[in-house]
PDB file of C-alpha atoms in Angstrom:
ATOM      1  CA  UNK A   1       0.000   0.000   0.000  1.00  0.00           C
ATOM      2  CA  UNK A   2       1.248   3.444  -0.784  1.00  0.00           C
ATOM      3  CA  UNK A   3       0.660   6.107   1.813  1.00  0.00           C
ATOM      4  CA  UNK A   4       3.325   8.599   0.853  1.00  0.00           C
ATOM      5  CA  UNK A   5       1.755  11.489  -1.012  1.00  0.00           C
ATOM      6  CA  UNK A   6       4.944  12.158  -2.901  1.00  0.00           C
ATOM      7  CA  UNK A   7       4.611   8.842  -4.766  1.00  0.00           C
ATOM      8  CA  UNK A   8       0.956   9.086  -5.745  1.00  0.00           C
ATOM      9  CA  UNK A   9       0.773   9.483  -9.537  1.00  0.00           C
ATOM     10  CA  UNK A  10      -1.258  12.145 -11.343  1.00  0.00           C
ATOM     11  CA  UNK A  11      -4.067   9.716 -12.221  1.00  0.00           C
ATOM     12  CA  UNK A  12      -4.066   7.380  -9.221  1.00  0.00           C
ATOM     13  CA  UNK A  13      -7.047   5.402 -10.578  1.00  0.00           C
ATOM     14  CA  UNK A  14      -4.949   4.140 -13.501  1.00  0.00           C
ATOM     15  CA  UNK A  15      -1.726   3.562 -11.598  1.00  0.00           C
ATOM     16  CA  UNK A  16      -2.265  -0.124 -10.866  1.00  0.00           C
ATOM     17  CA  UNK A  17      -3.388  -3.036 -12.988  1.00  0.00           C
ATOM     18  CA  UNK A  18      -6.089  -3.691 -10.402  1.00  0.00           C
ATOM     19  CA  UNK A  19      -7.386  -0.146 -10.781  1.00  0.00           C
ATOM     20  CA  UNK A  20      -7.384  -0.299 -14.571  1.00  0.00           C
ATOM     21  CA  UNK A  21      -9.130  -3.673 -14.535  1.00  0.00           C
ATOM     22  CA  UNK A  22     -11.775  -2.252 -12.214  1.00  0.00           C
ATOM     23  CA  UNK A  23     -12.497   0.554 -14.669  1.00  0.00           C
ATOM     24  CA  UNK A  24     -12.608  -1.813 -17.658  1.00  0.00           C
ATOM     25  CA  UNK A  25     -14.861  -4.283 -15.838  1.00  0.00           C
ATOM     26  CA  UNK A  26     -17.134  -1.441 -14.880  1.00  0.00           C
ATOM     27  CA  UNK A  27     -17.529  -0.381 -18.489  1.00  0.00           C
ATOM     28  CA  UNK A  28     -18.596  -3.917 -19.405  1.00  0.00           C
ATOM     29  CA  UNK A  29     -21.118  -3.757 -16.549  1.00  0.00           C
ATOM     30  CA  UNK A  30     -22.421  -0.463 -17.974  1.00  0.00           C
ATOM     31  CA  UNK A  31     -22.872  -2.233 -21.331  1.00  0.00           C
ATOM     32  CA  UNK A  32     -25.098  -4.723 -19.488  1.00  0.00           C
ATOM     33  CA  UNK A  33     -26.944  -1.892 -17.727  1.00  0.00           C
ATOM     34  CA  UNK A  34     -27.662  -0.448 -21.164  1.00  0.00           C
ATOM     35  CA  UNK A  35     -29.387  -3.715 -22.067  1.00  0.00           C
ATOM     36  CA  UNK A  36     -31.373  -3.680 -18.791  1.00  0.00           C
ATOM     37  CA  UNK A  37     -32.667  -0.142 -19.264  1.00  0.00           C
ATOM     38  CA  UNK A  38     -33.163  -0.700 -22.993  1.00  0.00           C
ATOM     39  CA  UNK A  39     -35.509  -3.600 -22.325  1.00  0.00           C
ATOM     40  CA  UNK A  40     -37.415  -1.526 -19.737  1.00  0.00           C
ATOM     41  CA  UNK A  41     -37.728   1.284 -22.300  1.00  0.00           C
ATOM     42  CA  UNK A  42     -38.972  -1.194 -24.917  1.00  0.00           C
ATOM     43  CA  UNK A  43     -41.595  -2.445 -22.445  1.00  0.00           C
ATOM     44  CA  UNK A  44     -42.659   1.078 -21.566  1.00  0.00           C
ATOM     45  CA  UNK A  45     -42.941   2.102 -25.213  1.00  0.00           C
ATOM     46  CA  UNK A  46     -45.101  -0.943 -25.889  1.00  0.00           C
ATOM     47  CA  UNK A  47     -47.458  -0.339 -22.943  1.00  0.00           C
ATOM     48  CA  UNK A  48     -47.577   3.433 -22.560  1.00  0.00           C
ATOM     49  CA  UNK A  49     -50.993   3.860 -24.160  1.00  0.00           C
ATOM     50  CA  UNK A  50     -52.619   1.140 -22.044  1.00  0.00           C
ATOM     51  CA  UNK A  51     -53.885   3.480 -19.330  1.00  0.00           C
ATOM     52  CA  UNK A  52     -57.512   2.317 -19.092  1.00  0.00           C
ATOM     53  CA  UNK A  53     -58.811   2.792 -15.542  1.00  0.00           C
ATOM     54  CA  UNK A  54     -56.307   5.489 -14.624  1.00  0.00           C
ATOM     55  CA  UNK A  55     -55.110   8.939 -15.701  1.00  0.00           C
ATOM     56  CA  UNK A  56     -53.296   9.322 -19.046  1.00  0.00           C
ATOM     57  CA  UNK A  57     -49.649  10.376 -19.169  1.00  0.00           C
ATOM     58  CA  UNK A  58     -50.719  13.742 -20.526  1.00  0.00           C
ATOM     59  CA  UNK A  59     -53.012  14.444 -17.553  1.00  0.00           C
ATOM     60  CA  UNK A  60     -50.519  13.108 -15.070  1.00  0.00           C
ATOM     61  CA  UNK A  61     -47.093  14.553 -15.787  1.00  0.00           C
ATOM     62  CA  UNK A  62     -45.962  17.928 -14.515  1.00  0.00           C
ATOM     63  CA  UNK A  63     -43.063  19.199 -16.622  1.00  0.00           C
ATOM     64  CA  UNK A  64     -41.964  21.725 -13.985  1.00  0.00           C
ATOM     65  CA  UNK A  65     -40.987  18.990 -11.506  1.00  0.00           C
ATOM     66  CA  UNK A  66     -39.324  16.995 -14.283  1.00  0.00           C
ATOM     67  CA  UNK A  67     -37.319  20.055 -15.412  1.00  0.00           C
ATOM     68  CA  UNK A  68     -36.186  20.691 -11.837  1.00  0.00           C
ATOM     69  CA  UNK A  69     -35.225  17.029 -11.343  1.00  0.00           C
ATOM     70  CA  UNK A  70     -33.288  17.100 -14.628  1.00  0.00           C
ATOM     71  CA  UNK A  71     -31.332  20.181 -13.582  1.00  0.00           C
ATOM     72  CA  UNK A  72     -30.506  18.619 -10.193  1.00  0.00           C
ATOM     73  CA  UNK A  73     -29.185  15.455 -11.816  1.00  0.00           C
ATOM     74  CA  UNK A  74     -27.255  17.251 -14.583  1.00  0.00           C
ATOM     75  CA  UNK A  75     -25.616  19.544 -12.028  1.00  0.00           C
ATOM     76  CA  UNK A  76     -24.705  16.573  -9.839  1.00  0.00           C
ATOM     77  CA  UNK A  77     -23.002  14.979 -12.855  1.00  0.00           C
ATOM     78  CA  UNK A  78     -20.933  18.149 -13.279  1.00  0.00           C
ATOM     79  CA  UNK A  79     -19.962  18.248  -9.592  1.00  0.00           C
ATOM     80  CA  UNK A  80     -18.842  14.613  -9.742  1.00  0.00           C
ATOM     81  CA  UNK A  81     -16.614  15.549 -12.710  1.00  0.00           C
ATOM     82  CA  UNK A  82     -15.121  18.292 -10.540  1.00  0.00           C
ATOM     83  CA  UNK A  83     -14.642  15.703  -7.787  1.00  0.00           C
ATOM     84  CA  UNK A  84     -12.602  13.499 -10.151  1.00  0.00           C
ATOM     85  CA  UNK A  85     -10.581  16.547 -11.254  1.00  0.00           C
ATOM     86  CA  UNK A  86      -9.848  17.340  -7.591  1.00  0.00           C
ATOM     87  CA  UNK A  87      -8.753  13.715  -7.206  1.00  0.00           C
ATOM     88  CA  UNK A  88      -6.284  14.139 -10.073  1.00  0.00           C
ATOM     89  CA  UNK A  89      -4.823  17.095  -8.166  1.00  0.00           C
ATOM     90  CA  UNK A  90      -4.715  14.954  -4.975  1.00  0.00           C
ATOM     91  CA  UNK A  91      -6.880  17.532  -3.214  1.00  0.00           C
ATOM     92  CA  UNK A  92      -8.840  15.391  -0.763  1.00  0.00           C
ATOM     93  CA  UNK A  93     -10.723  18.303   0.815  1.00  0.00           C
ATOM     94  CA  UNK A  94     -12.006  19.550  -2.526  1.00  0.00           C
ATOM     95  CA  UNK A  95     -12.921  15.968  -3.474  1.00  0.00           C
ATOM     96  CA  UNK A  96     -15.027  15.660  -0.326  1.00  0.00           C
ATOM     97  CA  UNK A  97     -16.714  18.975  -1.125  1.00  0.00           C
ATOM     98  CA  UNK A  98     -17.610  18.139  -4.736  1.00  0.00           C
ATOM     99  CA  UNK A  99     -18.693  14.561  -4.069  1.00  0.00           C
ATOM    100  CA  UNK A 100     -20.613  15.827  -1.031  1.00  0.00           C
ATOM    101  CA  UNK A 101     -22.527  18.248  -3.265  1.00  0.00           C
ATOM    102  CA  UNK A 102     -23.122  15.375  -5.705  1.00  0.00           C
ATOM    103  CA  UNK A 103     -24.671  13.294  -2.916  1.00  0.00           C
ATOM    104  CA  UNK A 104     -26.877  16.193  -1.751  1.00  0.00           C
ATOM    105  CA  UNK A 105     -28.132  16.891  -5.287  1.00  0.00           C
ATOM    106  CA  UNK A 106     -28.793  13.183  -5.810  1.00  0.00           C
ATOM    107  CA  UNK A 107     -30.757  13.063  -2.565  1.00  0.00           C
ATOM    108  CA  UNK A 108     -32.725  16.131  -3.715  1.00  0.00           C
ATOM    109  CA  UNK A 109     -33.583  14.313  -6.944  1.00  0.00           C
ATOM    110  CA  UNK A 110     -34.792  11.301  -4.956  1.00  0.00           C
ATOM    111  CA  UNK A 111     -36.910  13.561  -2.749  1.00  0.00           C
ATOM    112  CA  UNK A 112     -38.614  15.007  -5.826  1.00  0.00           C
ATOM    113  CA  UNK A 113     -39.221  11.515  -7.182  1.00  0.00           C
ATOM    114  CA  UNK A 114     -40.789  10.335  -3.921  1.00  0.00           C
ATOM    115  CA  UNK A 115     -43.028  13.421  -3.890  1.00  0.00           C
ATOM    116  CA  UNK A 116     -43.970  12.779  -7.514  1.00  0.00           C
ATOM    117  CA  UNK A 117     -44.813   9.096  -6.966  1.00  0.00           C
ATOM    118  CA  UNK A 118     -46.828   9.949  -3.851  1.00  0.00           C
ATOM    119  CA  UNK A 119     -48.791  12.504  -5.837  1.00  0.00           C
ATOM    120  CA  UNK A 120     -49.417  10.039  -8.693  1.00  0.00           C
ATOM    121  CA  UNK A 121     -50.536   7.369  -6.253  1.00  0.00           C
ATOM    122  CA  UNK A 122     -53.270   9.689  -5.011  1.00  0.00           C
ATOM    123  CA  UNK A 123     -54.348  10.412  -8.580  1.00  0.00           C
ATOM    124  CA  UNK A 124     -54.976   6.695  -9.135  1.00  0.00           C
ATOM    125  CA  UNK A 125     -51.740   5.945 -10.988  1.00  0.00           C
ATOM    126  CA  UNK A 126     -50.218   2.922  -9.247  1.00  0.00           C
ATOM    127  CA  UNK A 127     -48.065  -0.073 -10.071  1.00  0.00           C
ATOM    128  CA  UNK A 128     -51.178  -2.225 -10.415  1.00  0.00           C
ATOM    129  CA  UNK A 129     -53.692   0.261 -11.865  1.00  0.00           C
ATOM    130  CA  UNK A 130     -52.940  -0.635 -15.495  1.00  0.00           C
ATOM    131  CA  UNK A 131     -50.136  -1.726 -17.864  1.00  0.00           C
ATOM    132  CA  UNK A 132     -48.983   1.876 -18.235  1.00  0.00           C
ATOM    133  CA  UNK A 133     -48.629   2.106 -14.438  1.00  0.00           C
ATOM    134  CA  UNK A 134     -46.607  -1.122 -14.223  1.00  0.00           C
ATOM    135  CA  UNK A 135     -44.276  -0.126 -17.061  1.00  0.00           C
ATOM    136  CA  UNK A 136     -43.880   3.430 -15.735  1.00  0.00           C
ATOM    137  CA  UNK A 137     -43.005   2.481 -12.160  1.00  0.00           C
ATOM    138  CA  UNK A 138     -40.696  -0.318 -13.260  1.00  0.00           C
ATOM    139  CA  UNK A 139     -38.699   1.924 -15.598  1.00  0.00           C
ATOM    140  CA  UNK A 140     -38.631   5.138 -13.538  1.00  0.00           C
ATOM    141  CA  UNK A 141     -38.400   3.197 -10.266  1.00  0.00           C
ATOM    142  CA  UNK A 142     -35.406   1.197 -11.508  1.00  0.00           C
ATOM    143  CA  UNK A 143     -33.704   4.452 -12.370  1.00  0.00           C
ATOM    144  CA  UNK A 144     -34.613   5.899  -8.958  1.00  0.00           C
ATOM    145  CA  UNK A 145     -33.185   2.760  -7.374  1.00  0.00           C
ATOM    146  CA  UNK A 146     -29.946   3.379  -9.237  1.00  0.00           C
ATOM    147  CA  UNK A 147     -29.881   6.952  -7.928  1.00  0.00           C
ATOM    148  CA  UNK A 148     -30.458   5.711  -4.366  1.00  0.00           C
ATOM    149  CA  UNK A 149     -27.684   3.150  -4.759  1.00  0.00           C
ATOM    150  CA  UNK A 150     -25.316   5.754  -6.212  1.00  0.00           C
ATOM    151  CA  UNK A 151     -25.996   8.231  -3.409  1.00  0.00           C
ATOM    152  CA  UNK A 152     -25.307   5.565  -0.773  1.00  0.00           C
ATOM    153  CA  UNK A 153     -22.238   4.279  -2.587  1.00  0.00           C
ATOM    154  CA  UNK A 154     -20.606   7.705  -2.993  1.00  0.00           C
ATOM    155  CA  UNK A 155     -21.395   8.656   0.618  1.00  0.00           C
ATOM    156  CA  UNK A 156     -19.751   5.435   1.850  1.00  0.00           C
ATOM    157  CA  UNK A 157     -16.714   6.060  -0.359  1.00  0.00           C
ATOM    158  CA  UNK A 158     -16.431   9.508   1.193  1.00  0.00           C
ATOM    159  CA  UNK A 159     -16.379   7.958   4.660  1.00  0.00           C
ATOM    160  CA  UNK A 160     -13.640   5.589   3.475  1.00  0.00           C
ATOM    161  CA  UNK A 161     -11.686   8.489   1.970  1.00  0.00           C
ATOM    162  CA  UNK A 162     -11.870  10.359   5.271  1.00  0.00           C
ATOM    163  CA  UNK A 163     -10.548   7.278   7.051  1.00  0.00           C
ATOM    164  CA  UNK A 164      -7.929   5.937   4.643  1.00  0.00           C
ATOM    165  CA  UNK A 165      -6.998   8.953   2.542  1.00  0.00           C
ATOM    166  CA  UNK A 166      -6.428   9.036  -1.212  1.00  0.00           C
ATOM    167  CA  UNK A 167      -4.405   6.029  -2.356  1.00  0.00           C
ATOM    168  CA  UNK A 168      -4.118   3.904  -5.480  1.00  0.00           C
ATOM    169  CA  UNK A 169      -6.717   1.674  -3.798  1.00  0.00           C
ATOM    170  CA  UNK A 170      -9.367   4.303  -3.011  1.00  0.00           C
ATOM    171  CA  UNK A 171      -8.911   6.339  -6.209  1.00  0.00           C
ATOM    172  CA  UNK A 172     -10.309   3.763  -8.707  1.00  0.00           C
ATOM    173  CA  UNK A 173     -13.413   3.416  -6.537  1.00  0.00           C
ATOM    174  CA  UNK A 174     -14.190   7.106  -6.882  1.00  0.00           C
ATOM    175  CA  UNK A 175     -13.467   7.072 -10.599  1.00  0.00           C
ATOM    176  CA  UNK A 176     -15.806   4.122 -11.116  1.00  0.00           C
ATOM    177  CA  UNK A 177     -18.529   5.657  -8.911  1.00  0.00           C
ATOM    178  CA  UNK A 178     -18.313   8.847 -10.993  1.00  0.00           C
ATOM    179  CA  UNK A 179     -18.734   6.762 -14.176  1.00  0.00           C
ATOM    180  CA  UNK A 180     -21.791   5.106 -12.632  1.00  0.00           C
ATOM    181  CA  UNK A 181     -23.209   8.486 -11.700  1.00  0.00           C
ATOM    182  CA  UNK A 182     -22.793   9.819 -15.243  1.00  0.00           C
ATOM    183  CA  UNK A 183     -24.490   6.711 -16.578  1.00  0.00           C
ATOM    184  CA  UNK A 184     -27.445   7.233 -14.246  1.00  0.00           C
ATOM    185  CA  UNK A 185     -27.683  10.807 -15.526  1.00  0.00           C
ATOM    186  CA  UNK A 186     -27.469   9.539 -19.106  1.00  0.00           C
ATOM    187  CA  UNK A 187     -30.380   7.153 -18.547  1.00  0.00           C
ATOM    188  CA  UNK A 188     -32.404  10.035 -17.100  1.00  0.00           C
ATOM    189  CA  UNK A 189     -31.901  11.977 -20.360  1.00  0.00           C
ATOM    190  CA  UNK A 190     -33.822   9.214 -22.131  1.00  0.00           C
ATOM    191  CA  UNK A 191     -36.400   8.935 -19.345  1.00  0.00           C
ATOM    192  CA  UNK A 192     -37.347  12.598 -19.487  1.00  0.00           C
ATOM    193  CA  UNK A 193     -37.393  12.421 -23.286  1.00  0.00           C
ATOM    194  CA  UNK A 194     -39.269   9.150 -23.813  1.00  0.00           C
ATOM    195  CA  UNK A 195     -41.480   9.069 -20.701  1.00  0.00           C
ATOM    196  CA  UNK A 196     -42.236  12.667 -19.770  1.00  0.00           C
ATOM    197  CA  UNK A 197     -41.844  14.729 -22.933  1.00  0.00           C
ATOM    198  CA  UNK A 198     -43.351  12.095 -25.247  1.00  0.00           C
ATOM    199  CA  UNK A 199     -46.100  11.577 -22.657  1.00  0.00           C
ATOM    200  CA  UNK A 200     -46.930  15.258 -22.820  1.00  0.00           C
ATOM    201  CA  UNK A 201     -47.128  15.172 -26.609  1.00  0.00           C
ATOM    202  CA  UNK A 202     -50.065  12.800 -26.162  1.00  0.00           C
ATOM    203  CA  UNK A 203     -51.627  10.115 -28.276  1.00  0.00           C
TER     204      UNK A 203
ATOM    205  CA  UNK B   1      -3.069  -5.704  -2.810  1.00  0.00           C
ATOM    206  CA  UNK B   2       0.437  -5.358  -1.416  1.00  0.00           C
ATOM    207  CA  UNK B   3       2.412  -5.877  -4.604  1.00  0.00           C
ATOM    208  CA  UNK B   4       1.756  -2.563  -6.263  1.00  0.00           C
ATOM    209  CA  UNK B   5       4.730  -1.473  -8.294  1.00  0.00           C
ATOM    210  CA  UNK B   6       4.465   2.136  -9.345  1.00  0.00           C
ATOM    211  CA  UNK B   7       7.697   2.175 -11.336  1.00  0.00           C
ATOM    212  CA  UNK B   8       6.310  -0.305 -13.849  1.00  0.00           C
ATOM    213  CA  UNK B   9       2.871   1.236 -13.852  1.00  0.00           C
ATOM    214  CA  UNK B  10       1.180   2.584 -16.948  1.00  0.00           C
ATOM    215  CA  UNK B  11       3.132   5.272 -18.810  1.00  0.00           C
ATOM    216  CA  UNK B  12       1.594   8.310 -17.142  1.00  0.00           C
ATOM    217  CA  UNK B  13       2.646  11.227 -19.390  1.00  0.00           C
ATOM    218  CA  UNK B  14       0.738   9.783 -22.366  1.00  0.00           C
ATOM    219  CA  UNK B  15      -2.524   9.627 -20.424  1.00  0.00           C
ATOM    220  CA  UNK B  16      -2.039  13.109 -19.085  1.00  0.00           C
ATOM    221  CA  UNK B  17      -1.667  14.516 -22.564  1.00  0.00           C
ATOM    222  CA  UNK B  18      -5.047  13.231 -23.695  1.00  0.00           C
ATOM    223  CA  UNK B  19      -6.638  14.568 -20.545  1.00  0.00           C
ATOM    224  CA  UNK B  20      -6.799  18.170 -21.592  1.00  0.00           C
ATOM    225  CA  UNK B  21     -10.475  19.079 -21.346  1.00  0.00           C
ATOM    226  CA  UNK B  22     -10.187  21.141 -18.153  1.00  0.00           C
ATOM    227  CA  UNK B  23     -12.733  22.988 -16.059  1.00  0.00           C
ATOM    228  CA  UNK B  24     -13.729  25.233 -18.955  1.00  0.00           C
ATOM    229  CA  UNK B  25     -14.434  22.277 -21.231  1.00  0.00           C
ATOM    230  CA  UNK B  26     -16.631  20.670 -18.599  1.00  0.00           C
ATOM    231  CA  UNK B  27     -18.545  23.895 -18.025  1.00  0.00           C
ATOM    232  CA  UNK B  28     -19.129  24.137 -21.780  1.00  0.00           C
ATOM    233  CA  UNK B  29     -20.345  20.515 -21.792  1.00  0.00           C
ATOM    234  CA  UNK B  30     -22.665  21.290 -18.886  1.00  0.00           C
ATOM    235  CA  UNK B  31     -24.038  24.377 -20.661  1.00  0.00           C
ATOM    236  CA  UNK B  32     -24.530  22.251 -23.798  1.00  0.00           C
ATOM    237  CA  UNK B  33     -26.512  19.677 -21.801  1.00  0.00           C
ATOM    238  CA  UNK B  34     -28.707  22.388 -20.293  1.00  0.00           C
ATOM    239  CA  UNK B  35     -29.307  23.956 -23.720  1.00  0.00           C
ATOM    240  CA  UNK B  36     -30.163  20.585 -25.327  1.00  0.00           C
ATOM    241  CA  UNK B  37     -32.533  19.815 -22.442  1.00  0.00           C
ATOM    242  CA  UNK B  38     -34.166  23.246 -22.704  1.00  0.00           C
ATOM    243  CA  UNK B  39     -34.562  22.834 -26.478  1.00  0.00           C
ATOM    244  CA  UNK B  40     -36.369  19.523 -25.908  1.00  0.00           C
ATOM    245  CA  UNK B  41     -38.737  21.005 -23.300  1.00  0.00           C
ATOM    246  CA  UNK B  42     -39.406  24.101 -25.448  1.00  0.00           C
ATOM    247  CA  UNK B  43     -40.048  21.916 -28.482  1.00  0.00           C
ATOM    248  CA  UNK B  44     -42.699  19.949 -26.609  1.00  0.00           C
ATOM    249  CA  UNK B  45     -44.323  23.018 -25.049  1.00  0.00           C
ATOM    250  CA  UNK B  46     -44.585  25.012 -28.298  1.00  0.00           C
ATOM    251  CA  UNK B  47     -44.748  22.365 -31.030  1.00  0.00           C
ATOM    252  CA  UNK B  48     -46.410  19.555 -29.070  1.00  0.00           C
ATOM    253  CA  UNK B  49     -49.280  19.341 -31.557  1.00  0.00           C
ATOM    254  CA  UNK B  50     -47.054  18.239 -34.390  1.00  0.00           C
ATOM    255  CA  UNK B  51     -46.123  14.736 -33.236  1.00  0.00           C
ATOM    256  CA  UNK B  52     -44.373  13.692 -36.449  1.00  0.00           C
ATOM    257  CA  UNK B  53     -41.937  16.577 -35.928  1.00  0.00           C
ATOM    258  CA  UNK B  54     -41.590  16.676 -32.143  1.00  0.00           C
ATOM    259  CA  UNK B  55     -40.897  13.001 -31.430  1.00  0.00           C
ATOM    260  CA  UNK B  56     -37.922  12.601 -33.804  1.00  0.00           C
ATOM    261  CA  UNK B  57     -36.740  16.039 -32.679  1.00  0.00           C
ATOM    262  CA  UNK B  58     -36.605  15.206 -28.936  1.00  0.00           C
ATOM    263  CA  UNK B  59     -35.221  11.695 -29.532  1.00  0.00           C
ATOM    264  CA  UNK B  60     -32.479  13.236 -31.684  1.00  0.00           C
ATOM    265  CA  UNK B  61     -31.639  15.767 -28.955  1.00  0.00           C
ATOM    266  CA  UNK B  62     -31.507  12.941 -26.401  1.00  0.00           C
ATOM    267  CA  UNK B  63     -29.061  10.921 -28.528  1.00  0.00           C
ATOM    268  CA  UNK B  64     -26.830  13.980 -29.077  1.00  0.00           C
ATOM    269  CA  UNK B  65     -26.797  14.649 -25.348  1.00  0.00           C
ATOM    270  CA  UNK B  66     -26.064  11.009 -24.496  1.00  0.00           C
ATOM    271  CA  UNK B  67     -23.097  10.960 -26.889  1.00  0.00           C
ATOM    272  CA  UNK B  68     -21.797  14.272 -25.507  1.00  0.00           C
ATOM    273  CA  UNK B  69     -21.950  12.904 -21.957  1.00  0.00           C
ATOM    274  CA  UNK B  70     -20.291   9.610 -22.897  1.00  0.00           C
ATOM    275  CA  UNK B  71     -17.407  11.263 -24.671  1.00  0.00           C
ATOM    276  CA  UNK B  72     -16.869  14.313 -22.470  1.00  0.00           C
ATOM    277  CA  UNK B  73     -17.947  13.376 -18.946  1.00  0.00           C
ATOM    278  CA  UNK B  74     -17.242   9.698 -19.069  1.00  0.00           C
ATOM    279  CA  UNK B  75     -13.822  10.250 -20.703  1.00  0.00           C
ATOM    280  CA  UNK B  76     -14.645   8.040 -23.687  1.00  0.00           C
ATOM    281  CA  UNK B  77     -12.735  10.409 -25.992  1.00  0.00           C
ATOM    282  CA  UNK B  78      -9.494   9.757 -24.108  1.00  0.00           C
ATOM    283  CA  UNK B  79      -6.893   7.231 -25.170  1.00  0.00           C
ATOM    284  CA  UNK B  80      -7.205   3.604 -24.125  1.00  0.00           C
ATOM    285  CA  UNK B  81     -11.008   3.517 -24.305  1.00  0.00           C
ATOM    286  CA  UNK B  82     -11.388   0.992 -27.106  1.00  0.00           C
ATOM    287  CA  UNK B  83     -12.669  -1.779 -24.835  1.00  0.00           C
ATOM    288  CA  UNK B  84     -15.146   0.493 -23.024  1.00  0.00           C
ATOM    289  CA  UNK B  85     -16.420   1.467 -26.466  1.00  0.00           C
ATOM    290  CA  UNK B  86     -16.732  -2.208 -27.454  1.00  0.00           C
ATOM    291  CA  UNK B  87     -18.633  -2.878 -24.196  1.00  0.00           C
ATOM    292  CA  UNK B  88     -21.103  -0.060 -24.702  1.00  0.00           C
ATOM    293  CA  UNK B  89     -21.568  -0.635 -28.444  1.00  0.00           C
ATOM    294  CA  UNK B  90     -22.250  -4.349 -27.893  1.00  0.00           C
ATOM    295  CA  UNK B  91     -24.874  -3.366 -25.286  1.00  0.00           C
ATOM    296  CA  UNK B  92     -26.539  -1.046 -27.790  1.00  0.00           C
ATOM    297  CA  UNK B  93     -26.282  -3.620 -30.577  1.00  0.00           C
ATOM    298  CA  UNK B  94     -28.091  -6.163 -28.401  1.00  0.00           C
ATOM    299  CA  UNK B  95     -30.861  -3.892 -27.185  1.00  0.00           C
ATOM    300  CA  UNK B  96     -31.627  -1.667 -30.183  1.00  0.00           C
ATOM    301  CA  UNK B  97     -33.206  -4.498 -32.264  1.00  0.00           C
ATOM    302  CA  UNK B  98     -35.267  -5.455 -29.182  1.00  0.00           C
ATOM    303  CA  UNK B  99     -36.609  -1.906 -28.796  1.00  0.00           C
ATOM    304  CA  UNK B 100     -37.283  -1.567 -32.517  1.00  0.00           C
ATOM    305  CA  UNK B 101     -39.022  -4.933 -32.668  1.00  0.00           C
ATOM    306  CA  UNK B 102     -41.169  -4.022 -29.656  1.00  0.00           C
ATOM    307  CA  UNK B 103     -42.125  -0.772 -31.348  1.00  0.00           C
ATOM    308  CA  UNK B 104     -42.819  -2.550 -34.632  1.00  0.00           C
ATOM    309  CA  UNK B 105     -44.991  -5.252 -33.048  1.00  0.00           C
ATOM    310  CA  UNK B 106     -47.015  -2.767 -31.007  1.00  0.00           C
ATOM    311  CA  UNK B 107     -47.395   0.290 -33.158  1.00  0.00           C
ATOM    312  CA  UNK B 108     -47.042  -0.530 -36.840  1.00  0.00           C
TER     313      UNK B 108
END
């Protein structure tokens, strides 16, 4: 293990074979995640007009909340980029700040989603109300689950960073978590496009 | 975990060279994402009646934004990202026919 700051290379996440393999393996995982979300999107697209017995997407969605959620998630992607840049400068304090902001923004996004789902539930749009409901909650809920996982993961990594400091062991974890976070943001781009905006366009 | 040899590690200077996007570049990418998102929302709010225009328009904006994020924020444009590209492209190659077939079976 390397603890001496003088030896830590500029890009500590790529300094060891283990670190590089972690990044490569994570990309292959993201390829699989693409397939997972793709199949959920295909299901949603197939079932989105089957809203008999409940409100239609057009009646349901509120673009203001979606726009706010999008801005929160996009900004959190930017702050995680800044976190990785701080890592490349070996600035642990700045890393904690940027990743901390990322976690807070992610939690804000989750809060909005919980509020949104609660609201929908009271309008008669539930997981079991119709096929549209099932497809909607599975797709958007899976994404929300990813956000919740990412928030927890990054927060735990921050605790580990505070305890162990920045090393060639902790650095790849942050790099990979940042990749995951960008991917979650990327999936949201398609969710707000395909689910919310296309839902507003109507049948 | 103990046998980490930094001397024989990856040639660092090469990686550093391809890492030149900087804070400014990321801010530009962020602004681009916001603009693309705003364009999609505006398109739906003002031209929502014309489905045959709006749907390809917002899907196109989404794909542009996804590519921008992959290559700028996820470092895909940097050197040594051939395998990540293979991983992602194979994911897309698997799922795109599934989505298109689902659309075809349901809507055409």
